[in-house]
Coordinates of C-alpha atoms in Angstrom, one line a residue:
Chain A
M1 CA 51.6 -4.5 -36.7
S2 CA 55.3 -3.2 -37.2
L3 CA 58.4 -5.1 -37.0
A4 CA 59.9 -2.7 -35.1
E5 CA 57.3 -3.4 -32.5
D6 CA 57.3 -7.1 -33.1
V7 CA 61.2 -7.1 -32.5
A8 CA 61.0 -4.9 -29.3
A9 CA 58.7 -7.9 -27.7
V10 CA 61.4 -10.2 -28.5
R11 CA 64.0 -7.8 -27.2
H12 CA 62.3 -6.7 -24.0
A13 CA 59.3 -8.8 -22.9
V14 CA 57.7 -12.1 -24.6
A15 CA 56.9 -13.1 -28.3
L16 CA 54.6 -15.7 -29.3
S17 CA 55.6 -17.6 -32.8
R18 CA 54.2 -20.4 -34.7
L19 CA 57.2 -22.3 -35.6
D20 CA 55.2 -23.6 -38.9
H21 CA 58.5 -23.2 -40.9
V22 CA 60.1 -25.7 -38.5
H23 CA 59.6 -29.3 -39.8
H24 CA 59.6 -32.1 -37.1
F25 CA 60.6 -35.8 -37.9
R26 CA 61.3 -38.9 -35.9
I27 CA 63.9 -41.5 -37.2
R28 CA 64.0 -44.8 -35.5
G29 CA 65.5 -48.3 -35.8
D30 CA 68.7 -49.9 -35.2
G31 CA 70.3 -48.7 -38.2
A32 CA 69.2 -44.9 -37.4
Y33 CA 72.4 -43.6 -35.5
D34 CA 74.7 -45.0 -38.4
A35 CA 72.7 -43.6 -40.8
L36 CA 72.4 -39.9 -39.3
D37 CA 76.1 -40.1 -38.6
R38 CA 76.8 -40.9 -42.3
L39 CA 74.2 -37.9 -43.2
L40 CA 75.0 -35.1 -41.0
P41 CA 78.3 -33.1 -40.5
S42 CA 78.3 -33.0 -36.6
A43 CA 79.9 -35.5 -34.4
L44 CA 77.3 -37.4 -32.7
R45 CA 77.9 -36.9 -29.5
I46 CA 74.4 -36.5 -27.8
R47 CA 72.6 -37.6 -24.6
D48 CA 69.2 -38.2 -24.1
G49 CA 67.5 -34.9 -23.5
Q50 CA 70.3 -32.7 -25.2
L51 CA 69.9 -31.1 -28.9
L52 CA 72.6 -31.0 -31.5
H53 CA 72.5 -27.7 -33.4
T54 CA 73.4 -29.0 -36.7
L55 CA 73.3 -28.8 -40.4
L56 CA 72.1 -31.0 -43.4
L57 CA 74.6 -30.3 -46.4
T58 CA 74.4 -30.9 -50.1
E59 CA 77.0 -33.1 -52.0
D60 CA 78.7 -29.9 -52.6
A61 CA 79.0 -29.0 -49.1
H62 CA 76.3 -26.2 -49.3
P63 CA 73.9 -25.7 -46.5
F64 CA 70.4 -27.5 -47.4
A65 CA 68.7 -27.2 -44.1
E66 CA 69.4 -25.7 -40.7
A67 CA 68.4 -28.4 -37.9
Y68 CA 68.5 -29.7 -34.4
L69 CA 68.7 -33.4 -33.5
C70 CA 67.4 -34.8 -30.2
W71 CA 67.9 -38.1 -28.8
D72 CA 64.8 -38.9 -27.1
D73 CA 63.9 -42.3 -25.5
E74 CA 65.3 -44.5 -28.2
E75 CA 64.7 -42.7 -31.2
F76 CA 65.8 -39.6 -32.8
V77 CA 64.0 -36.3 -33.2
L78 CA 64.9 -33.9 -35.8
L79 CA 63.6 -30.7 -36.3
A80 CA 64.8 -29.1 -39.4
E81 CA 64.0 -25.7 -41.2
G82 CA 64.6 -23.9 -44.6
P83 CA 63.5 -26.4 -47.6
T84 CA 59.8 -27.3 -47.7
A85 CA 58.7 -30.4 -45.3
E86 CA 58.3 -32.4 -48.7
A87 CA 61.9 -31.3 -49.7
I88 CA 63.6 -32.3 -46.4
A89 CA 61.6 -35.5 -46.0
G90 CA 62.9 -36.4 -49.7
H91 CA 66.3 -35.7 -48.6
L92 CA 65.9 -37.8 -45.3
R93 CA 64.4 -40.6 -47.1
R94 CA 67.2 -40.4 -49.8
H95 CA 70.0 -40.7 -47.3
L96 CA 68.4 -42.6 -44.3
E97 CA 66.1 -45.1 -45.3
G98 CA 66.9 -48.3 -45.7
P99 CA 67.3 -51.6 -43.5
G100 CA 66.7 -50.7 -39.9
V101 CA 65.7 -47.4 -40.4
E102 CA 62.4 -45.9 -40.3
V103 CA 61.3 -41.8 -40.8
E104 CA 58.4 -40.3 -39.8
D105 CA 57.4 -36.9 -41.0
R106 CA 55.1 -35.6 -37.7
G107 CA 54.0 -32.3 -39.4
R108 CA 50.5 -33.2 -40.0
S109 CA 50.0 -34.9 -36.1
H110 CA 51.8 -32.3 -34.3
A111 CA 52.5 -28.5 -34.2
I112 CA 55.2 -26.2 -32.5
L113 CA 54.7 -22.9 -30.7
G114 CA 57.8 -20.6 -29.9
L115 CA 58.2 -18.0 -26.9
D116 CA 61.0 -15.8 -27.4
G117 CA 62.4 -13.0 -25.1
P118 CA 64.0 -12.2 -21.9
Y119 CA 60.9 -13.3 -19.9
A120 CA 59.9 -15.9 -21.8
W121 CA 61.1 -18.5 -19.1
E122 CA 58.8 -16.9 -16.5
L123 CA 55.7 -16.9 -18.8
L124 CA 56.4 -20.9 -19.6
G125 CA 56.9 -21.5 -16.0
N126 CA 53.5 -20.2 -15.4
V127 CA 51.8 -21.9 -18.4
V128 CA 53.6 -25.6 -18.4
E129 CA 55.1 -26.0 -14.8
P130 CA 58.2 -24.2 -12.8
E131 CA 60.7 -26.7 -13.4
V132 CA 60.8 -25.6 -17.2
I133 CA 62.8 -22.5 -16.0
G134 CA 65.8 -24.5 -14.9
L135 CA 66.0 -26.2 -18.4
P136 CA 69.5 -25.4 -19.6
Y137 CA 70.3 -24.0 -23.2
L138 CA 70.0 -26.8 -25.9
T139 CA 68.2 -29.3 -23.6
F140 CA 64.4 -30.5 -23.7
Y141 CA 61.9 -32.5 -21.6
H142 CA 58.8 -33.8 -21.5
P143 CA 56.0 -32.1 -19.4
G144 CA 53.2 -34.7 -20.0
D145 CA 53.1 -35.7 -23.6
A146 CA 54.4 -32.3 -24.9
I147 CA 58.4 -31.8 -25.8
C148 CA 59.4 -28.2 -24.1
Y149 CA 63.0 -27.5 -25.9
R150 CA 65.0 -24.8 -25.0
A151 CA 66.9 -23.4 -28.4
G152 CA 66.4 -20.2 -30.3
K153 CA 67.8 -17.9 -32.4
T154 CA 67.2 -14.5 -31.3
G155 CA 69.9 -14.0 -28.4
E156 CA 66.9 -13.9 -25.8
F157 CA 65.7 -17.2 -24.0
G158 CA 63.9 -18.9 -26.3
Y159 CA 61.9 -22.3 -26.0
G160 CA 59.8 -24.6 -28.1
V161 CA 56.9 -26.3 -27.2
I162 CA 55.6 -29.2 -29.6
L163 CA 52.4 -30.8 -29.0
P164 CA 49.7 -33.1 -30.9
R165 CA 47.7 -30.4 -33.1
E166 CA 44.2 -31.4 -31.5
R167 CA 45.9 -30.2 -28.0
M168 CA 47.9 -26.9 -29.4
A169 CA 44.6 -24.8 -29.8
D170 CA 44.0 -25.1 -26.0
F171 CA 47.6 -24.6 -25.1
E172 CA 47.9 -21.6 -26.9
R173 CA 44.6 -20.2 -25.6
H174 CA 45.9 -20.7 -22.0
V175 CA 49.9 -19.5 -23.4
R176 CA 47.7 -16.1 -24.3
A177 CA 45.7 -15.9 -21.2
E178 CA 48.9 -15.8 -19.2
G179 CA 50.6 -13.6 -21.6
E180 CA 48.6 -10.6 -20.9
A181 CA 50.5 -10.2 -17.9
F182 CA 53.8 -10.0 -20.0
D183 CA 52.4 -7.9 -22.8
L184 CA 53.0 -11.1 -25.1
R185 CA 52.6 -10.3 -28.7
E186 CA 52.5 -12.7 -31.6
V187 CA 55.4 -12.0 -34.0
G188 CA 56.1 -13.2 -37.3
L189 CA 59.2 -14.8 -39.0
D190 CA 60.5 -11.7 -40.4
A191 CA 60.8 -10.5 -36.5
L192 CA 62.6 -13.6 -35.6
D193 CA 64.9 -13.4 -38.8
Q194 CA 65.8 -9.7 -37.8
C195 CA 66.5 -11.0 -34.0
A196 CA 69.0 -13.7 -35.5
L197 CA 70.9 -11.2 -37.8
E198 CA 71.5 -8.9 -35.1
N199 CA 72.7 -11.9 -32.9
W200 CA 74.7 -13.6 -35.7
F201 CA 72.8 -16.8 -35.7
F202 CA 72.7 -18.8 -39.2
N203 CA 69.8 -18.4 -41.3
I204 CA 69.1 -20.8 -43.7
R205 CA 66.9 -18.6 -45.9
R206 CA 69.1 -16.1 -46.1
E207 CA 72.8 -16.3 -46.1
G208 CA 72.3 -20.1 -46.2
R209 CA 71.0 -19.8 -49.7
E210 CA 74.9 -18.8 -50.8
P211 CA 76.6 -21.6 -52.7
V212 CA 79.3 -21.5 -50.4
T213 CA 80.4 -24.0 -47.5
P214 CA 80.4 -23.8 -43.6
I215 CA 84.1 -22.8 -44.1
E216 CA 82.9 -19.3 -45.5
L217 CA 80.0 -18.9 -43.4
Q218 CA 82.0 -19.6 -40.1
L219 CA 80.0 -22.7 -39.3
Q220 CA 82.8 -25.1 -38.6
W221 CA 81.7 -25.6 -35.1
R222 CA 79.0 -27.6 -36.6
V223 CA 81.2 -29.9 -38.7
S224 CA 83.7 -32.8 -37.6
R225 CA 86.9 -33.2 -39.6
R226 CA 87.1 -36.8 -38.4
K227 CA 84.4 -38.3 -40.5
E228 CA 82.6 -38.9 -43.5
F229 CA 79.5 -37.3 -44.3
V230 CA 77.2 -36.1 -47.0
G231 CA 79.4 -33.1 -48.5
S232 CA 82.6 -34.1 -46.8
D233 CA 84.6 -34.4 -50.0
A234 CA 83.6 -31.2 -51.1
L235 CA 84.3 -29.5 -48.0
R236 CA 88.0 -31.1 -47.8
R237 CA 88.7 -30.0 -51.2
R238 CA 87.7 -26.4 -50.5
R239 CA 89.9 -26.6 -47.3
E240 CA 92.8 -27.6 -49.3
E241 CA 92.2 -24.6 -52.1
G242 CA 91.9 -22.2 -49.3
A243 CA 88.6 -20.3 -48.9
R244 CA 88.2 -17.3 -50.8
S245 CA 85.6 -15.4 -49.0
R246 CA 84.0 -14.9 -45.0
L247 CA 81.0 -14.0 -43.8
T248 CA 81.5 -10.5 -42.3
C249 CA 79.1 -8.5 -40.1
L250 CA 78.7 -4.8 -40.9
L251 CA 77.2 -1.8 -39.6
A252 CA 76.1 0.7 -42.2
D253 CA 75.1 4.4 -42.3
G254 CA 72.1 4.0 -44.6
P255 CA 69.8 1.3 -46.4
V256 CA 71.5 -1.7 -47.8
S257 CA 70.0 -4.5 -49.9
V258 CA 71.1 -8.2 -50.6
G259 CA 73.4 -8.5 -53.4
D260 CA 74.8 -4.9 -53.0
A261 CA 78.4 -4.4 -53.8
V262 CA 80.9 -3.9 -50.6
L263 CA 83.8 -2.0 -51.9
L264 CA 87.0 -0.7 -50.2
D265 CA 89.3 1.9 -51.8
G266 CA 86.9 1.7 -54.7
G267 CA 87.3 -2.0 -55.4
S268 CA 84.9 -4.5 -54.7
V269 CA 86.1 -7.0 -52.1
G270 CA 82.2 -8.5 -51.5
R271 CA 78.6 -8.4 -51.7
I272 CA 75.8 -8.2 -49.5
V273 CA 73.9 -11.4 -48.3
N274 CA 71.6 -10.3 -45.5
A275 CA 70.5 -7.0 -44.0
G276 CA 68.1 -5.5 -41.9
F277 CA 67.4 -2.2 -39.9
S278 CA 68.2 -2.4 -36.6
D279 CA 65.7 -0.3 -34.1
S280 CA 67.7 -1.0 -31.0
R281 CA 70.9 0.2 -32.9
G282 CA 69.2 2.8 -35.3
E283 CA 71.4 1.8 -38.0
W284 CA 71.3 -1.3 -40.8
V285 CA 72.9 -4.4 -39.8
A286 CA 74.3 -6.5 -42.4
L287 CA 76.4 -9.6 -43.4
A288 CA 78.4 -9.9 -46.3
L289 CA 80.6 -12.5 -47.8
L290 CA 84.0 -10.4 -48.2
D291 CA 87.3 -11.4 -49.8
V292 CA 89.3 -13.1 -46.8
A293 CA 92.0 -10.4 -47.1
W294 CA 89.6 -8.0 -45.8
A295 CA 87.2 -9.9 -43.6
Y296 CA 87.9 -8.4 -40.4
P297 CA 86.0 -6.8 -37.7
G298 CA 87.4 -3.1 -37.3
I299 CA 87.6 -1.8 -40.6
E300 CA 85.6 1.4 -40.9
A301 CA 86.5 2.5 -44.5
F302 CA 84.0 0.3 -46.4
T303 CA 81.4 1.6 -48.6
V304 CA 78.2 -0.2 -50.1
H305 CA 76.9 0.3 -53.3
G306 CA 73.7 -0.7 -54.6
G307 CA 70.6 1.0 -56.2
G308 CA 72.4 3.9 -57.1
A309 CA 73.4 5.0 -54.0
T310 CA 76.4 4.5 -51.8
V311 CA 76.7 4.2 -48.0
A312 CA 79.4 4.1 -45.4
A313 CA 79.8 0.9 -43.9
R314 CA 82.3 -0.8 -41.1
S315 CA 82.7 -4.4 -40.1
V316 CA 82.3 -5.2 -36.5
S317 CA 82.7 -8.4 -34.2
P318 CA 78.9 -9.7 -33.7
P319 CA 76.4 -9.9 -31.8
V320 CA 75.4 -6.3 -32.4
L321 CA 73.6 -6.0 -29.1
V322 CA 74.2 -6.6 -25.4
N323 CA 70.9 -8.8 -25.0
R324 CA 68.4 -7.9 -22.6
S325 CA 68.5 -11.6 -21.5
L326 CA 71.9 -11.8 -20.3
G327 CA 71.3 -9.6 -17.4
V328 CA 68.0 -11.5 -16.4
S329 CA 68.1 -13.8 -14.0
P330 CA 65.4 -16.2 -12.9
Q331 CA 66.4 -16.3 -9.7
L332 CA 66.2 -12.7 -9.1
H333 CA 64.2 -11.3 -11.6
S334 CA 60.4 -11.0 -13.1
Y335 CA 58.8 -9.0 -15.7
A336 CA 56.5 -7.3 -12.9
T337 CA 59.6 -5.8 -11.4
R338 CA 61.6 -5.1 -14.2
H339 CA 61.6 -1.5 -13.8
E340 CA 62.9 -2.0 -10.5
Y341 CA 66.4 -2.8 -11.7
A342 CA 68.7 -1.3 -13.9
S343 CA 69.5 -2.9 -17.1
A344 CA 72.9 -3.0 -19.3
P345 CA 72.3 -0.7 -22.7
L346 CA 71.2 -2.7 -25.6
V347 CA 74.2 -0.8 -27.4
R348 CA 77.8 -0.6 -26.6
R349 CA 79.5 2.3 -28.4
Chain B
M1 CA 100.9 1.1 -50.7
T2 CA 99.5 4.0 -49.0
P3 CA 99.8 4.9 -45.3
Q4 CA 96.5 4.0 -44.7
D5 CA 97.0 0.5 -46.4
A6 CA 99.8 0.2 -44.2
T7 CA 98.1 0.9 -41.4
L8 CA 95.2 -1.3 -42.1
A9 CA 97.6 -4.0 -43.0
G10 CA 99.4 -3.6 -39.7
R11 CA 96.0 -3.7 -37.5
I12 CA 95.2 -6.9 -39.7
A13 CA 98.4 -8.7 -39.2
E14 CA 98.0 -7.7 -35.3
R15 CA 94.5 -9.1 -35.0
E16 CA 95.8 -12.1 -36.6
A17 CA 98.6 -12.8 -34.1
V18 CA 96.1 -12.1 -31.2
L19 CA 93.8 -14.4 -32.4
A20 CA 96.7 -17.4 -32.8
R21 CA 97.3 -16.6 -29.4
V22 CA 93.3 -17.3 -28.3
R23 CA 93.1 -20.1 -30.5
A24 CA 96.2 -21.5 -28.8
L25 CA 94.7 -21.1 -25.6
L26 CA 91.1 -22.4 -26.2
I27 CA 93.2 -25.4 -27.5
Q28 CA 96.0 -26.3 -24.9
V29 CA 94.3 -24.5 -21.6
L30 CA 90.4 -24.9 -22.0
G31 CA 90.7 -28.4 -24.0
V32 CA 88.9 -27.3 -27.2
Q33 CA 89.2 -30.2 -29.6
R34 CA 89.8 -28.5 -32.8
E35 CA 92.9 -27.7 -34.9
P36 CA 93.3 -24.0 -34.9
D37 CA 92.0 -23.4 -38.4
E38 CA 88.7 -25.0 -37.7
I39 CA 88.0 -22.5 -35.1
D40 CA 86.6 -19.4 -36.8
P41 CA 87.0 -15.9 -35.6
D42 CA 83.0 -15.3 -34.9
T43 CA 82.5 -18.9 -33.7
P44 CA 80.2 -18.4 -29.8
L45 CA 82.1 -19.4 -27.2
F46 CA 79.5 -20.6 -24.5
G47 CA 76.1 -22.5 -25.4
S48 CA 76.6 -23.4 -29.2
G49 CA 79.9 -23.0 -31.0
L50 CA 82.5 -23.9 -28.7
G51 CA 80.6 -24.9 -25.9
L52 CA 82.0 -23.6 -23.2
D53 CA 80.8 -23.9 -19.6
S54 CA 81.0 -21.9 -16.3
I55 CA 84.1 -23.7 -15.1
D56 CA 85.7 -22.6 -18.5
A57 CA 84.5 -19.0 -18.3
V58 CA 86.4 -18.7 -14.7
E59 CA 89.7 -20.4 -16.7
L60 CA 89.4 -18.2 -19.5
V61 CA 89.3 -15.0 -17.1
V62 CA 92.3 -16.1 -15.3
N63 CA 94.1 -16.6 -18.4
L64 CA 93.1 -13.4 -20.0
Q65 CA 94.9 -11.8 -17.0
E66 CA 97.7 -13.9 -16.8
R67 CA 98.5 -14.3 -20.6
F68 CA 96.9 -11.0 -21.7
G69 CA 97.0 -8.5 -18.8
V70 CA 93.4 -8.1 -19.3
H71 CA 91.2 -7.9 -16.2
L72 CA 87.6 -8.5 -16.2
S73 CA 86.1 -7.8 -12.9
D74 CA 82.6 -6.7 -13.7
D75 CA 80.0 -9.8 -14.3
A76 CA 78.2 -7.9 -16.8
M77 CA 81.0 -6.8 -18.6
L78 CA 82.2 -10.2 -18.7
R79 CA 78.9 -11.7 -20.3
A80 CA 79.0 -8.8 -22.8
E81 CA 82.6 -9.2 -24.0
L82 CA 83.2 -12.8 -24.1
R83 CA 80.5 -13.5 -26.8
T84 CA 82.7 -15.0 -29.4
V85 CA 86.3 -15.6 -30.3
N86 CA 86.3 -12.3 -32.0
T87 CA 85.0 -10.1 -29.3
L88 CA 87.7 -11.5 -27.3
V89 CA 90.4 -10.7 -29.7
D90 CA 88.9 -7.1 -29.5
L91 CA 89.2 -7.1 -25.7
I92 CA 92.8 -7.8 -25.9
V93 CA 93.5 -5.9 -28.9
A94 CA 92.0 -2.7 -27.4
R95 CA 93.6 -3.1 -23.9
G96 CA 97.1 -3.6 -25.6
R97 CA 96.4 -0.4 -27.6
D98 CA 95.4 1.7 -24.7
A99 CA 98.5 0.2 -23.0
R100 CA 100.6 2.1 -25.6
E101 CA 98.9 5.5 -26.0
P102 CA 100.9 8.1 -24.7
R103 CA 99.9 9.4 -21.3

C-alpha cells in the first residue's frame, strides 16, 4: 500500500476508512445543554439533524480535542478525536456530569465507517438509499437505526456511518461489494491527514499539539466571544496581549519536517508544525507558526532549515488544491462516466 | 530597510488594507456576526467557517464587482477562488495589480 495511491483514491474515486480514532458519546438529561454550553467554546446554535464543528479546549485555551456536536431527538451526540477515548471521557465527566446530565461512551457498542471522495455520495447512495445523496454538508439523518452524517476533512465529499458493532461487518461487506465499481480502496489515517493538510482542515494530532490558542490557529470561527466556557479566561488574556504567531500555509521546494525552523532574510521567523509531500502538487505542503509580522501569503523568500538542509519555501493561501468534488454534481455526474466530462486541474499555478 | 524589505512591507500593507475592506463587506453586507479581528484571514467562507450560503455567494459576487471591480463569470472559477477570506483577498489584490500594469 502506498500513501500516494491512498490519497489518489480520496482525490479521484472513493476511499473507505475505519474511523476508530473518532470517539462517540451521547450526552443527555435536563442539564445537558447548559453543561455543554459551559464546556464548548462555540455558540450552541444547533438544530435537530445538524452538526456543529467545534473544539474542546483546556483551561489554557489550548486544543484538547476536535469535535462534532449533533442534536439528535432530545439528546446530544459528540464525535470527538485527538486524545484517547478514556481521556475524552474523563474530560467530559469532569466538566459535564452532575445533576441532570448523563454521559454515555458508545465506543464499545458502536463503530464508525468513513467514505471520502468525489463519488462517495454515489457509492453511499447505492448502499444506503438514494436520499443520502441530498444530505447537506454538516448534517445527519437516520436511515433505519444507523446515523449517516456528511462532514469530512479532506476537501472531497465525506461521510460517516455509525452502526452497532454487530451490524458493521455486514454493512462493510456490502460497501466493499458495491465499491468494486468505484475502485474503492481502504485508506489509513495518514492519507486522511495528508488530505486535511492540503485542504487546510485543522488536525488535532499535528498542529493541534502546539501550545497555542484558536487565535494563533486561525480557528476563531469555532469560538464565541460572547459567553464563558472552559478556556475563555485564557483566550481573553491572549486576545488582550495580542497573538505573536499565526498558522500559515507554505509550499516548499524540498522535504521539510515538523520542528524545522522557518527563516526570512537569515532570521528565524517561525517553525514547521505539520508537513507532507503532496503528490497532487508534486511539492511539499507545510503549516508553520510564523511571527505575525510575516504570516501572510505571497511571500516567496522564506527558507526552511532542518536536518542540515535548507530549502526554499513560499507562503500561499490554502487550500492548495482545486478539489475534484467542487466540479462534481450528483445531478449530472457519475463515477462510471467520469472520463466523458472535463474536470478542472487539481492545481492552479 | 532594503528595497526588498520596502517592497515586502508595501505588499503586506496593501494586503492588510484589502483584508480590512473584505472584513467590512462580510460584516456590513453579508451579516457575518463577528468583530473584524475575529475573522481570521484563512477562515473558510462556505460550509464551515463563516457558513455563507448560495444566496450569500450571489451577494458576494455582486459586491466584488461593485466595490472592487472584480468580475467572476465562470462558475468553476467562482468555486475555486471563493474558498476563504484570503483567497478573496488574493483575487482582489491580483486584479488590482493587473489594472496597474502598464500596457
